[in-house]
Amino acid sequence: MLNVQFAANPDHWPIYQPLLTDAFQTAGLAATLGTTLDPSVVDYMVFSPRGQIEEFERYTKLKAVLSLWAGVEQALPLVPKHIPLSRMVDFGLTQGMVEWVTGHVLRHHLGLDAHIHGLGGVWAEDVHPPLAQDRHVGILGMGALGQACGEALNALGFAVMGWSRTAKSHPTISCHHGSAGLDEMLARTEIAVLLLPDTQATQNTLNARTLALMPKGAVIINPGRGPLIDDDALLAALDTGHIAHATLDVFRQEPLPPEHPFWHYPSVTVTPHVASVTRPKTAAQTVVETIRLHEAGAPLRFKVDRSAGY
């Protein structure tokens, strides 16, 4: 019998309890679930920073902490280093991100905003977008989400490039890495999609220098993390028209303060951190499958590399 404590947002427990119960039954695993189990008997913890578990030293039997969030920058300072931490990678979260990214890439590729907001009585029939194969899209971050978004855009015919800090390969996406690779890719990137984690090494990846490398009229789409972009540098690039538009779902401060310039720029689209969320049904299945495989002797899935920060 496994003992599994739900240590995420307590308001979500009524939603997750039946889903986790069903998932454990389907997996053939006997488990006691709860929010107030005796810490000395807990085998696994389903966690988010909003669960506010602070006394981890009491969980002496804990085999792993399973985060319900894809990002772990808030969890890392809370979970002691000796306890394995697994980040959330599941179908629902990934598919939600793919749909949001694909929608906004197509929106900017096709120039839909001009038609949605009206052309002012001008019949501009000679204005048309290039085919997707002639539009270069750069994905910054080639993790699970970046690869899934890249593959979806590739399937639509876009010329997709991917960048990561360390070398990676992909059968259908042109991969770049390191500082030189970033500069090379950005110089060709007409639509940039940011899906990097928030670490010291990735903060301000897009800054005055790197934004200037992009083709005039390029578009920024950021559903990753707010600190990936130098806000002042982006605003300056928008002012000059070098960057035509920025669609931003994440910010350094959330909720985004009403006085922030992003709200008032016509060349900025603000969405309230809705690009992708953890879906309880698929997340519960992912948690239980991770536990099942770990109990069977497999390495912990999606284990966080603390030295890398993700």
XYZ file of N, CA and C in Angstrom, residues 6 9 16 21 49 53 72 91 121 124 133 141 149-150 158 209 233 254 276 282 284 292 298-299:
72
model
N -1.439 14.737 -1.111
C -1.721 15.845 -2.019
C -1.324 17.125 -1.299
N -2.448 23.098 -4.243
C -3.491 24.033 -3.837
C -4.659 23.269 -3.199
N -8.983 16.729 -7.756
C -7.972 15.699 -7.987
C -8.264 14.380 -7.264
N -7.780 8.758 -7.589
C -8.310 7.456 -7.141
C -8.565 6.545 -8.334
N 3.847 24.749 -5.380
C 4.273 25.716 -4.363
C 3.125 26.306 -3.555
N 3.895 23.329 1.853
C 4.553 22.358 2.719
C 5.938 22.888 3.053
N 9.547 24.758 -12.662
C 9.929 24.329 -11.311
C 10.733 25.387 -10.564
N 0.152 15.105 -21.565
C -0.479 15.359 -22.858
C -1.323 16.620 -22.843
N -11.640 50.626 -45.358
C -12.216 50.842 -46.676
C -11.255 50.647 -47.830
N -7.176 46.008 -50.403
C -5.760 45.749 -50.689
C -5.572 44.296 -51.106
N 6.018 27.682 -45.953
C 7.372 27.184 -46.196
C 8.388 28.313 -46.343
N 14.067 27.075 -27.040
C 13.750 26.080 -26.027
C 13.258 24.815 -26.680
N 5.609 21.931 -30.141
C 5.154 23.090 -30.927
C 5.869 23.138 -32.276
N 7.168 22.864 -32.264
C 7.922 22.853 -33.503
C 7.413 21.818 -34.486
N 5.724 25.231 -42.053
C 6.622 26.323 -41.693
C 8.077 25.858 -41.688
N 20.619 43.653 -27.868
C 21.529 43.114 -28.882
C 20.858 42.025 -29.707
N 14.032 46.750 -23.486
C 14.591 46.559 -24.825
C 13.498 46.214 -25.825
N 3.086 39.066 -12.143
C 1.743 38.622 -12.499
C 0.841 38.681 -11.269
N -1.146 27.665 -21.587
C -1.315 26.250 -21.247
C -1.421 26.120 -19.743
N -5.617 14.624 -17.128
C -4.401 14.049 -17.700
C -3.229 14.154 -16.725
N -3.395 13.858 -13.451
C -3.542 12.754 -12.502
C -3.033 11.446 -13.113
N 3.884 4.488 -10.887
C 3.861 3.069 -11.263
C 5.208 2.632 -11.822
N 11.944 1.658 -12.542
C 12.425 2.570 -13.580
C 12.919 3.874 -12.954
N 13.830 4.581 -13.630
C 14.239 5.896 -13.134
C 13.035 6.840 -13.074
